[in-house]
Short mmCIF file of C-alpha atoms in Angstrom, two decimals:
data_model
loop_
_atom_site.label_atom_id
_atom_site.label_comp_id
_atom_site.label_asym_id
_atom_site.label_seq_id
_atom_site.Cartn_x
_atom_site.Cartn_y
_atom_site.Cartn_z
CA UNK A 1 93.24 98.98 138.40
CA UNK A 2 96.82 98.91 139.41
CA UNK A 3 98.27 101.87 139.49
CA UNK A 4 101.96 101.98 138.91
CA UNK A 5 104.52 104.95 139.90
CA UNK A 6 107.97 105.54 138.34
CA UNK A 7 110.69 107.99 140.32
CA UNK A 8 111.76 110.03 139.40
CA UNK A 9 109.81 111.21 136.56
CA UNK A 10 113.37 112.98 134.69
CA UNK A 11 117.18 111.85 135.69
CA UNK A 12 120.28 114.02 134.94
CA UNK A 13 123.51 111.50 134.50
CA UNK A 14 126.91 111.47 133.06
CA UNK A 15 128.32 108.41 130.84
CA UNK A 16 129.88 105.87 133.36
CA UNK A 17 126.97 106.25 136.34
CA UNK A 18 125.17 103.98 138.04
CA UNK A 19 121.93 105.15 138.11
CA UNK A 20 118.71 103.61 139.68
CA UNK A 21 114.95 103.24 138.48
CA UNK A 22 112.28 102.62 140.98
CA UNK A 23 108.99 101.47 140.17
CA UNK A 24 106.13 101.00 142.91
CA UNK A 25 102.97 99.33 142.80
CA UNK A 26 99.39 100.45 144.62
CA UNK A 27 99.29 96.48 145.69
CA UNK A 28 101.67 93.61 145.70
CA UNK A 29 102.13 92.14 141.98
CA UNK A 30 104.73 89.72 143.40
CA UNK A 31 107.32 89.57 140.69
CA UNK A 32 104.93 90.22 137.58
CA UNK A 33 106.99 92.87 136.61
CA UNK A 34 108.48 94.10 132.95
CA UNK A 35 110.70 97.00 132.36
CA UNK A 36 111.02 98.66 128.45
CA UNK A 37 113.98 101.23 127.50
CA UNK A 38 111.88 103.81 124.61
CA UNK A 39 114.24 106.01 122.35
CA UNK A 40 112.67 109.02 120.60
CA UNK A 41 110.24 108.24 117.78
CA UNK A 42 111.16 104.25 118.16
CA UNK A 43 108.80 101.51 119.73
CA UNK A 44 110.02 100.43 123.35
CA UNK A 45 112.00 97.98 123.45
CA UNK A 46 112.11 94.77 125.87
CA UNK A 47 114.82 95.11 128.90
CA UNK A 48 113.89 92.77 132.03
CA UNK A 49 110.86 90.83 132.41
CA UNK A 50 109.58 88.92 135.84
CA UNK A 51 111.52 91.95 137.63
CA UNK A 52 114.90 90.42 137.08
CA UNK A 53 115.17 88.30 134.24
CA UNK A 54 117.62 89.84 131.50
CA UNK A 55 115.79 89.65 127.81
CA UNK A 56 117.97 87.92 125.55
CA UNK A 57 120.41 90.57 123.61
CA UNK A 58 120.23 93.19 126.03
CA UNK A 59 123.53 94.21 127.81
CA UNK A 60 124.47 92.93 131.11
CA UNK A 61 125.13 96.41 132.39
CA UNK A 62 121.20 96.11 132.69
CA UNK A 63 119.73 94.57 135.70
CA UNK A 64 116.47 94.25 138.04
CA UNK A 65 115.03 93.62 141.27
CA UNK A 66 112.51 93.48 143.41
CA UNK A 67 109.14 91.75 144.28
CA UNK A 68 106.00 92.64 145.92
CA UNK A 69 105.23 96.31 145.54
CA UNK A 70 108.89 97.85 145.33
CA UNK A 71 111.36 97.13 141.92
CA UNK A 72 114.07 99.22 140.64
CA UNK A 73 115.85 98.93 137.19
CA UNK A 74 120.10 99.37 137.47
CA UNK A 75 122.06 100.69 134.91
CA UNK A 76 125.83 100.05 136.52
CA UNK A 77 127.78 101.74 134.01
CA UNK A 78 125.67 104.55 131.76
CA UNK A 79 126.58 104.08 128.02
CA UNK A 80 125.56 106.76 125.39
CA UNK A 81 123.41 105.01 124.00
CA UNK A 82 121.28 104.22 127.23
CA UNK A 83 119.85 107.79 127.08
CA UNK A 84 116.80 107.28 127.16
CA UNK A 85 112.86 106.97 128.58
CA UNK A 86 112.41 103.78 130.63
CA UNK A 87 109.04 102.58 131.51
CA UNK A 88 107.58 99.56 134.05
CA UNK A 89 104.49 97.26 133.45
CA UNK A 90 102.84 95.10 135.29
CA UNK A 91 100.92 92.09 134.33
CA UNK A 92 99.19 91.22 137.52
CA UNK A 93 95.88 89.08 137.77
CA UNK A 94 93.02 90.97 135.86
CA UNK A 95 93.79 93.53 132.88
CA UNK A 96 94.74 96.09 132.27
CA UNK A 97 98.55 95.69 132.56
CA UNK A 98 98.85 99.27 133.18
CA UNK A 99 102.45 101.01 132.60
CA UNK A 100 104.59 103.13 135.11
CA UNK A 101 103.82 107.20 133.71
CA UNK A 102 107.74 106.83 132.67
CA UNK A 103 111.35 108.23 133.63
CA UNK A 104 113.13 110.18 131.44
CA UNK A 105 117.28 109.87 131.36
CA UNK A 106 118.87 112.64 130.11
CA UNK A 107 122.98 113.22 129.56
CA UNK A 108 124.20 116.31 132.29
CA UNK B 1 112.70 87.83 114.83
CA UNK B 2 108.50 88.33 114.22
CA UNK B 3 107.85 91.96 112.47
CA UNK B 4 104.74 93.70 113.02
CA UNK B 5 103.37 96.37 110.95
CA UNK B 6 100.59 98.47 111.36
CA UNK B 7 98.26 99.96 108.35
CA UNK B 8 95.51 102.34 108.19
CA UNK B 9 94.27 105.90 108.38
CA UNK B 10 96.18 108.75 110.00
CA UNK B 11 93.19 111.01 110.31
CA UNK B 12 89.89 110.09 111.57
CA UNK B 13 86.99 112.79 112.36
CA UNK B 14 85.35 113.09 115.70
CA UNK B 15 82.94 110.35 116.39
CA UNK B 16 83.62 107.56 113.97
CA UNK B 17 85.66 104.90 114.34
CA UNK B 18 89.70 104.46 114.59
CA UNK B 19 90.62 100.55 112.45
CA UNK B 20 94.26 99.57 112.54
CA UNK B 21 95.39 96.28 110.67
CA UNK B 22 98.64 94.74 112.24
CA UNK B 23 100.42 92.12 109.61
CA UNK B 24 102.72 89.75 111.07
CA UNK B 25 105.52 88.25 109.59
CA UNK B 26 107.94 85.43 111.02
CA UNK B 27 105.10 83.93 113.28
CA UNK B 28 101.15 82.92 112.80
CA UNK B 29 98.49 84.95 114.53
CA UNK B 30 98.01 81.31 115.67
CA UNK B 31 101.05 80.55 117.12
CA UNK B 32 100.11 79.05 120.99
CA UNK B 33 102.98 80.84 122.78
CA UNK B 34 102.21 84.34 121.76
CA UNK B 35 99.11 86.83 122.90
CA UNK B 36 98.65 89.69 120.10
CA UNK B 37 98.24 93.44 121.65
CA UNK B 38 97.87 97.06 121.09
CA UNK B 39 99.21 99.83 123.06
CA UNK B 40 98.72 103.71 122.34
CA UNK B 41 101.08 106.73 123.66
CA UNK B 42 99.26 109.97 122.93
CA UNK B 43 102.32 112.84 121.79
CA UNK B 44 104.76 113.25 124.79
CA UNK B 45 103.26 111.10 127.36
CA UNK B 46 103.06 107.65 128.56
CA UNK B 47 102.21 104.20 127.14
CA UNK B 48 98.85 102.80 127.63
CA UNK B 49 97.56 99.10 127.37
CA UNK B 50 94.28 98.85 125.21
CA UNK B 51 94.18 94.96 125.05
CA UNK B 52 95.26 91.65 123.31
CA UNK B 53 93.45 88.58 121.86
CA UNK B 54 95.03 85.21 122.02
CA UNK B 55 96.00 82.39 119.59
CA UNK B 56 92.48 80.76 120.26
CA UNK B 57 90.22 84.13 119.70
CA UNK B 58 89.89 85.24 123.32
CA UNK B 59 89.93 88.90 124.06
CA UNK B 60 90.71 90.84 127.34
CA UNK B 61 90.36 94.77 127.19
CA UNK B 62 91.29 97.89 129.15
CA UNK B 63 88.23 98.35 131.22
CA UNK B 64 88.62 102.28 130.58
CA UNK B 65 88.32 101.22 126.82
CA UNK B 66 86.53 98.54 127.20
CA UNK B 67 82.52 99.65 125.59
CA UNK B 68 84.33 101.27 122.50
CA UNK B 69 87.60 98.41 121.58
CA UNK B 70 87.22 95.83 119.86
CA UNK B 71 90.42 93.29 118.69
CA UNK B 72 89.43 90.98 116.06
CA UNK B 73 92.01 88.42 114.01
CA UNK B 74 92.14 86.81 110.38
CA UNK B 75 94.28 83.82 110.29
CA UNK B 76 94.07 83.77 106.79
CA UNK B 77 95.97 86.84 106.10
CA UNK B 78 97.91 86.51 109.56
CA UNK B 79 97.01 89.80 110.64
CA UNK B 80 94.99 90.96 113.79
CA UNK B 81 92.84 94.27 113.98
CA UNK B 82 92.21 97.52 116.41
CA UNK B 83 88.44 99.17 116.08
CA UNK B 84 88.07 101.91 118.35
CA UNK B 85 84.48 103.87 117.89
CA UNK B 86 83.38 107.31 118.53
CA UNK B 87 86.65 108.34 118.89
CA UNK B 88 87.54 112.49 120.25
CA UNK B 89 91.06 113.93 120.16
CA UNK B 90 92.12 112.05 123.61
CA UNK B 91 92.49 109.46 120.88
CA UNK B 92 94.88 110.74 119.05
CA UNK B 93 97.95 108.61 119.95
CA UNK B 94 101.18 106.35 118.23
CA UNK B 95 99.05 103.34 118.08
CA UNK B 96 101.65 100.10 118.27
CA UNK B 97 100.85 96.57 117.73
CA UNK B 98 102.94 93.94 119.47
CA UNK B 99 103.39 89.90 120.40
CA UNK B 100 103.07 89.61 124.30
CA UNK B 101 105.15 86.10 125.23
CA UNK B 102 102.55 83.34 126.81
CA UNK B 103 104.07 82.40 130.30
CA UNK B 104 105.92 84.29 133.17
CA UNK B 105 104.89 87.56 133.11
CA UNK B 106 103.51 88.04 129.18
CA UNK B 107 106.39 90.88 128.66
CA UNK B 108 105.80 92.52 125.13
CA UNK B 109 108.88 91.45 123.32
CA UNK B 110 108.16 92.39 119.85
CA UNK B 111 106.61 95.47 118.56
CA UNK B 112 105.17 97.31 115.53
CA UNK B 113 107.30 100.86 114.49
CA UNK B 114 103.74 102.19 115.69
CA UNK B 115 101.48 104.78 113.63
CA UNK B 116 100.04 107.65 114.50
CA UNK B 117 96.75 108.66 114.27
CA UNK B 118 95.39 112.02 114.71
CA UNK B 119 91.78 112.75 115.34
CA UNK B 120 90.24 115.71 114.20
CA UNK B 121 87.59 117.24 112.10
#
């Protein structure tokens, strides 16, 4: 299986940061790469899919990139309502289309 | 928009077997553009991928899941279906059903509210 890893696991921001999301892969996945944004007690919900391809609806502030084993997810300016768990999938060749363990974005 | 919703027991005892029913609305279980999935998250930790079946039948499964899943459909009642058998408390998990996008990189882009199921005697 593919094993993915999210850093870091918890983040500590303020409204207005750019903050940065990095997801790595145990092999290359070229750009078969999904992130999800997860509020408490909600499904996760759809951000970036293909590592940098903006889902429709979601706010521009939003972005990806990346491709091989190394991605990141960029929030440019942090909005209230972006705190939140964010979590990377791949969906690379054979299942399972396993999930990053998760970062956790919490207001300082 | 398609809604998902999922339906069934929120207990289940040691050793039998976990069914889930997923309804969905706004799209057909047949619908060629659209893979249907589950995915668990046991209390306060992660999100795991336990498989899909596609417009046409086909399944794939988690191979760590793999000798106990199975993901069935019935196009009459649009709905698709979780059995998970001889289930233990590593089980117990939010179950969520959700519509994976055919093409690209299949991103989940609709999902159930999820239900949890506990498992315990």
């Amino acid at each position: 299986d593919i094993q993915m890893t999210q850093s870091p696991s918890s983040l500590s921001a303020s409204v207005g940061d750019r903050v940065t999301i990095t997801c790595r892969a145990s092999q290359s996945i070229t750009n078969y790469l999904n992130w999800y944004q997860q509020k408490p007690g909600k499904a996760p919900n759809l951000l970036i899919y293909a590592a940098s391809i903006l889902q429709s609806g979601v706010p521009s502030r939003f972005s990806g990139s990346g491709s091989g084993t190394d991605f990141t997810l960029t929030i440019s300016s942090l909005q209230a309502e972006d705190f939140a768990s964010y979590y990377c999938q791949q969906t690379y060749g054979t299942p399972p289309y396993t999930f990053g363990q998760g970062t956790k974005l919490e207001i300082k | 928009q398609v809604q998902l919703q999922e339906s069934g027991p929120g207990l289940v005892k040691p050793s039998e077997t976990l069914s889930l029913t997923c309804t969905v609305s706004g799209s057909s279980v047949r619908n060629g553009n659209c893979y249907w999935s589950w995915i668990r998250q046991p209390p306060g930790k992660g999100l795991e991928w336990i498989g899909f079946i596609s417009y046409s039948g086909s399944t794939k499964y988690n191979p760590s899941l793999k000798s106990r899943v199975t993901i069935s459909m019935d196009t009459s009642k649009n709905q698709f279906s979780l059995k998970l058998s001889s289930v233990t408390a590593t089980d117990t998990a939010v179950y969520y059903c959700a519509k994976v996008r055919v093409g690209l990189t299949a991103p989940i882009d609709d999902w159930g509210q999820g239900t949890l199921v506990a498992v315990s005697s």
